[in-house]
Coordinates of C-alpha atoms in Angstrom, one line a residue:
M1 CA 60.8 59.0 101.8
T2 CA 61.2 62.7 101.5
T3 CA 58.0 63.3 103.3
L4 CA 59.4 61.4 106.2
V5 CA 62.1 63.3 106.7
A6 CA 60.2 66.4 106.1
L7 CA 57.6 65.0 109.1
I8 CA 60.5 64.0 111.5
M9 CA 62.8 67.6 110.5
F10 CA 59.4 69.6 111.4
S11 CA 58.9 67.4 114.7
A12 CA 62.2 68.1 115.6
G13 CA 61.8 71.8 115.0
Q14 CA 58.6 71.9 116.9
T15 CA 60.1 70.1 119.8
A16 CA 63.1 72.8 120.4
A17 CA 60.7 75.4 119.8
H18 CA 58.6 74.2 122.2
A19 CA 61.5 73.6 124.9
Q20 CA 62.4 77.3 124.0
N21 CA 59.4 78.1 125.0
Y22 CA 58.9 76.6 128.1
M23 CA 62.4 78.1 129.1
T24 CA 61.7 81.4 128.2
Q25 CA 58.1 80.9 130.2
M26 CA 60.2 80.2 133.3
H27 CA 62.1 83.4 133.5
Q28 CA 59.1 85.6 132.2
P29 CA 58.8 87.3 135.9
A30 CA 62.1 87.7 136.1
R31 CA 62.3 89.1 132.1
N32 CA 58.9 91.1 133.5
T33 CA 61.1 93.3 135.8
V34 CA 62.7 94.8 133.0
Y35 CA 61.4 97.5 130.5
E36 CA 62.3 100.5 128.4
S37 CA 60.5 103.2 130.6
K38 CA 62.1 101.7 133.6
L39 CA 65.3 101.6 132.1
R40 CA 64.9 105.2 130.4
H41 CA 64.0 106.9 133.7
Q42 CA 67.2 105.2 135.6
V43 CA 69.9 106.2 132.8
A44 CA 68.1 109.5 132.7
F45 CA 68.5 110.0 137.0
L46 CA 72.1 109.0 136.5
S47 CA 72.8 111.4 133.9
D48 CA 71.0 114.4 135.3
T49 CA 72.7 117.0 136.5
I50 CA 71.7 116.0 139.7
C51 CA 74.1 113.4 140.0
G52 CA 76.4 115.9 138.1
G53 CA 78.7 113.7 136.1
R54 CA 78.9 111.2 139.5
A55 CA 82.7 112.6 139.9
T56 CA 84.0 110.5 142.9
G57 CA 84.4 113.1 146.0
T58 CA 81.2 115.4 144.8
R59 CA 77.7 116.1 145.8
G60 CA 76.4 114.4 142.5
N61 CA 77.9 110.7 143.1
V62 CA 76.8 110.9 146.7
E63 CA 73.2 111.3 145.0
A64 CA 74.0 108.5 142.6
A65 CA 75.2 106.3 145.5
C66 CA 72.1 107.0 147.6
W67 CA 70.1 106.0 145.0
L68 CA 71.9 102.8 144.5
Q69 CA 71.3 102.2 148.4
R70 CA 67.6 102.2 147.9
E71 CA 67.7 100.1 144.6
F72 CA 69.8 97.4 146.7
S73 CA 67.4 97.7 150.1
K74 CA 64.2 97.5 147.9
I75 CA 65.3 94.3 145.9
G76 CA 66.2 93.2 149.5
L77 CA 70.1 92.6 149.1
L78 CA 71.7 91.8 152.2
K79 CA 73.9 94.6 153.9
F80 CA 77.7 93.7 154.5
G81 CA 77.5 94.9 157.9
D82 CA 75.4 98.1 158.9
S83 CA 74.8 99.9 155.5
Y84 CA 75.0 98.8 151.5
A85 CA 78.2 101.8 151.4
K86 CA 81.5 100.9 152.0
R87 CA 84.3 104.0 152.6
I88 CA 86.9 104.3 149.8
Y89 CA 90.0 106.4 149.5
A90 CA 90.7 107.5 145.6
G91 CA 93.8 109.6 146.7
Q92 CA 94.5 113.2 146.4
G93 CA 91.9 113.6 149.4
K94 CA 89.2 112.1 147.5
I95 CA 86.4 110.1 150.0
G96 CA 84.2 107.6 147.8
R97 CA 81.8 104.5 148.5
N98 CA 81.6 101.5 146.9
I99 CA 77.8 100.1 147.1
M100 CA 77.5 96.3 148.2
G101 CA 74.5 94.1 148.7
M102 CA 74.8 90.1 148.4
L103 CA 71.9 87.9 147.1
P104 CA 72.3 84.3 148.9
G105 CA 72.4 81.6 147.0
S106 CA 69.5 79.6 148.8
N107 CA 67.2 81.2 151.4
H108 CA 67.9 77.9 154.0
F109 CA 71.2 76.7 153.1
P110 CA 74.3 78.5 153.2
K111 CA 76.3 78.3 150.3
K112 CA 80.1 78.9 150.5
Q113 CA 80.9 80.0 146.8
Y114 CA 80.8 83.3 145.3
V115 CA 80.1 85.4 141.9
I116 CA 81.0 88.9 142.2
V117 CA 78.6 91.3 140.0
G118 CA 80.3 94.7 139.2
A119 CA 80.0 97.9 137.7
H120 CA 81.4 101.2 138.2
F121 CA 79.2 104.4 138.9
D122 CA 81.3 107.3 139.1
H123 CA 82.6 109.5 136.0
L124 CA 84.3 112.4 135.2
G125 CA 82.0 115.1 136.8
E126 CA 82.1 118.5 135.6
L127 CA 85.3 119.7 134.1
D128 CA 85.8 123.4 132.8
G129 CA 82.3 124.3 133.5
R130 CA 81.2 121.5 131.3
L131 CA 78.9 118.4 132.4
Y132 CA 80.2 114.7 131.5
P133 CA 76.9 112.9 132.1
G134 CA 78.4 109.7 131.5
A135 CA 75.1 108.1 130.3
D136 CA 77.1 105.3 128.9
A137 CA 80.4 105.3 130.5
N138 CA 78.8 104.0 133.1
A139 CA 75.1 104.9 133.9
S140 CA 74.3 102.3 131.4
G141 CA 76.4 99.7 133.4
T142 CA 75.3 100.5 136.5
V143 CA 71.5 100.5 135.6
A144 CA 72.1 96.6 134.3
L145 CA 73.7 96.2 137.7
V146 CA 70.6 97.1 139.3
N147 CA 68.0 95.4 137.0
L148 CA 70.2 92.3 137.1
A149 CA 70.2 92.0 141.2
K150 CA 66.1 92.4 140.7
M151 CA 65.7 89.7 138.3
L152 CA 67.9 87.4 140.2
S153 CA 66.0 88.3 143.1
T154 CA 62.9 87.5 141.3
T155 CA 63.8 84.0 140.4
R156 CA 64.9 83.5 144.4
M157 CA 61.6 84.3 145.2
I158 CA 59.6 82.1 143.3
G159 CA 61.8 79.3 144.4
K160 CA 64.8 79.1 142.7
S161 CA 68.4 78.6 144.0
H162 CA 71.7 78.4 143.1
D163 CA 74.8 77.1 143.8
S164 CA 76.6 80.4 144.4
N165 CA 76.1 83.4 146.7
V166 CA 75.6 86.8 144.5
I167 CA 77.7 90.0 145.5
F168 CA 76.6 93.0 143.8
V169 CA 78.8 95.8 143.5
A170 CA 78.6 99.5 142.3
F171 CA 82.2 100.7 142.3
D172 CA 83.3 104.1 142.8
G173 CA 86.5 105.4 141.8
R174 CA 87.1 103.6 138.7
E175 CA 88.3 106.8 137.3
H176 CA 90.8 106.9 140.1
D177 CA 92.9 103.8 139.5
L178 CA 90.3 101.3 140.3
A179 CA 90.2 102.6 143.6
G180 CA 86.5 100.9 144.4
S181 CA 88.0 97.4 143.2
R182 CA 91.3 97.7 144.6
A183 CA 89.5 98.7 148.1
L184 CA 86.9 95.5 147.8
W185 CA 90.1 93.0 146.9
R186 CA 92.0 94.6 150.1
M187 CA 88.7 94.1 152.4
I188 CA 88.8 90.5 150.8
E189 CA 92.5 89.9 151.6
N190 CA 92.4 91.2 155.3
G191 CA 89.3 89.5 155.9
E192 CA 87.2 92.0 156.2
L193 CA 84.5 91.2 153.9
L194 CA 82.0 89.0 156.3
D195 CA 79.3 87.0 154.9
P196 CA 76.1 88.7 155.8
Q197 CA 74.7 85.0 156.3
T198 CA 77.2 83.4 158.3
G199 CA 79.4 86.3 159.7
N200 CA 82.0 84.3 158.0
P201 CA 85.0 86.0 156.1
I202 CA 84.8 85.2 152.4
T203 CA 88.2 84.4 151.1
R204 CA 89.5 84.6 147.7
K205 CA 89.3 80.7 147.3
Q206 CA 85.5 81.2 147.6
I207 CA 85.6 83.6 144.9
A208 CA 84.5 81.4 141.6
L209 CA 84.2 84.2 139.3
M210 CA 83.9 88.3 138.8
V211 CA 81.6 89.7 135.9
N212 CA 82.0 93.3 135.2
I213 CA 79.8 95.7 133.0
D214 CA 81.5 98.6 131.7
Q215 CA 79.8 100.6 128.9
I216 CA 76.5 98.9 128.0
G217 CA 73.9 100.9 126.2
S218 CA 75.4 101.8 123.2
T219 CA 75.1 100.9 119.4
M220 CA 77.5 103.2 117.4
S221 CA 79.9 100.8 117.3
P222 CA 78.5 97.6 115.8
L223 CA 80.5 94.1 115.1
K224 CA 78.9 94.3 111.7
S225 CA 77.6 96.9 109.7
G226 CA 73.5 97.2 110.0
R227 CA 73.3 95.5 113.1
E228 CA 72.8 97.4 116.4
D229 CA 72.0 94.2 118.1
Y230 CA 75.6 93.0 119.2
I231 CA 77.6 92.4 123.0
I232 CA 81.2 91.7 123.6
M233 CA 82.6 89.5 126.1
L234 CA 85.9 89.3 127.0
G235 CA 87.8 86.9 129.2
T236 CA 86.1 83.5 128.0
E237 CA 89.6 81.8 128.5
S238 CA 89.5 82.3 132.2
L239 CA 86.5 80.0 132.2
K240 CA 86.5 76.5 132.3
P241 CA 86.1 75.0 128.9
I242 CA 83.0 73.5 129.5
K243 CA 81.5 77.4 130.4
R244 CA 83.1 79.2 127.4
D245 CA 80.3 78.8 124.8
L246 CA 77.5 79.1 127.4
L247 CA 76.6 82.8 126.3
D248 CA 76.0 81.8 122.7
A249 CA 74.2 78.7 123.9
C250 CA 71.7 81.2 126.0
N251 CA 71.7 83.4 122.9
R252 CA 70.0 80.9 121.2
M253 CA 68.5 78.9 123.5
F254 CA 66.2 82.3 124.8
A255 CA 65.7 83.3 120.9
I256 CA 67.6 87.0 121.9
D257 CA 69.8 86.5 118.5
M258 CA 72.5 88.7 119.3
D259 CA 75.5 89.6 117.2
I260 CA 78.3 88.1 120.3
D261 CA 82.4 88.9 119.4
L262 CA 84.5 87.2 122.5
T263 CA 87.5 89.5 121.0
Y264 CA 87.5 93.4 121.0
Y265 CA 86.6 93.8 117.3
G266 CA 88.9 91.1 116.4
S267 CA 92.2 92.2 117.5
E268 CA 94.5 90.3 119.5
N269 CA 96.1 93.2 120.5
F270 CA 92.9 95.5 121.5
T271 CA 91.3 92.5 123.4
K272 CA 94.5 92.1 125.9
V273 CA 94.6 96.0 126.2
F274 CA 90.5 96.2 126.8
Y275 CA 90.3 93.3 128.8
R276 CA 92.6 95.2 131.6
L277 CA 91.0 98.6 131.4
S278 CA 88.2 98.5 133.8
D279 CA 87.5 96.7 137.3
Q280 CA 88.0 93.1 136.5
R281 CA 91.6 94.0 135.8
V282 CA 92.3 93.6 139.8
F283 CA 90.6 90.0 140.0
V284 CA 92.8 89.0 137.2
E285 CA 95.9 90.1 138.6
N286 CA 94.8 88.5 141.5
G287 CA 93.9 85.0 139.7
I288 CA 90.0 85.3 139.8
P289 CA 88.6 84.0 136.8
A290 CA 86.9 87.3 135.3
V291 CA 84.9 88.4 131.9
L292 CA 83.7 91.8 131.2
F293 CA 80.3 92.5 129.1
T294 CA 80.5 96.0 126.8
S295 CA 79.5 97.7 123.7
G296 CA 82.9 98.7 122.9
I297 CA 84.2 102.7 122.9
T298 CA 82.6 105.2 120.7
M299 CA 83.0 108.7 119.9
N300 CA 80.7 109.5 122.6
T301 CA 82.8 108.1 125.3
N302 CA 84.1 111.0 128.0
K303 CA 82.4 113.3 125.9
T304 CA 79.9 115.8 127.0
R305 CA 77.2 114.6 124.4
D306 CA 77.1 111.2 126.5
N307 CA 73.8 111.6 127.3
A308 CA 70.8 109.6 128.1
E309 CA 69.0 110.2 124.8
S310 CA 72.1 108.6 123.3
I311 CA 71.3 105.0 125.0
N312 CA 69.5 102.4 122.9
L313 CA 66.9 101.3 125.4
E314 CA 65.4 98.3 123.4
I315 CA 69.4 97.1 123.2
L316 CA 70.2 97.6 126.4
R317 CA 67.2 95.7 127.7
K318 CA 68.4 93.0 125.3
R319 CA 71.6 92.8 127.0
I320 CA 70.6 92.6 130.1
Y321 CA 68.5 89.7 129.0
L322 CA 71.3 88.1 127.8
I323 CA 73.2 88.7 130.8
Y324 CA 71.0 87.4 133.3
H325 CA 70.2 84.0 131.3
W326 CA 74.0 83.7 131.3
L327 CA 74.6 84.1 134.5
D328 CA 71.6 82.0 135.7
K329 CA 73.2 79.2 134.3
M330 CA 77.0 80.1 135.2
L331 CA 75.6 80.2 139.4

């Protein structure tokens, strides 16, 4: 009897392992587009002096915006109108731009539902002659956004379709009272955001979810001592109950095995505060389900030492993989 039980358990384990293997292989073309040397180059560029800290309204911010437009074009995202760039007004005479592109749910049958995936690319710039590179805040999230777009585009190219179109937005003006996300919401409310496939206005009722990525590259504030491979996801209570455990399921299904927290370090008060600090706040306030992915505030946040060398590229890659698999199931 003991031998029979052992054989059954071994067989079940083998079946689960084979299923896991098969699922991972299905997504291997998409996963192959993300590798550490590429992430290093992208984070380094956005954190370099050429981008000058990416403050809204500066030449360095424009350099970053132009890079984002080139990346969106290479991926093949559809433009909203004649340009990926949409001008925003950030106050104090500052003009910025959101960079936006859409990946259709299907190349053959237009979909009527949308998921917005965003990350702000602006930062503090130079203050008192000192450069604030903003590698983690938020070059890391911007790089994650671009690579997620590439991964989902690759999945689409090999024949998979989704029920939702994905709108990728690199927000400007986060450091100016969320000017970029507020500008996007005004476009939606005013009927100015037109689907690139159909030309129809995208309404608030058609937006199923907003996903924000803000500071995703550090391992300085782990959930548990000694574990660098962690991620924080806030806002799961806004999702349908059947979807709330999906991140953990993907974590196990694809053997990513990250340490996950659905609160901000176990604090109810800090969870509420942090959930409303970034661009997802605009969507939360307007009744749109929204989640935030982050690796938390660290001792480098908004400091001059927040440079490319402080980013853990291996863990950043794993976080991108996990968010990709979660998004693929959510769409």
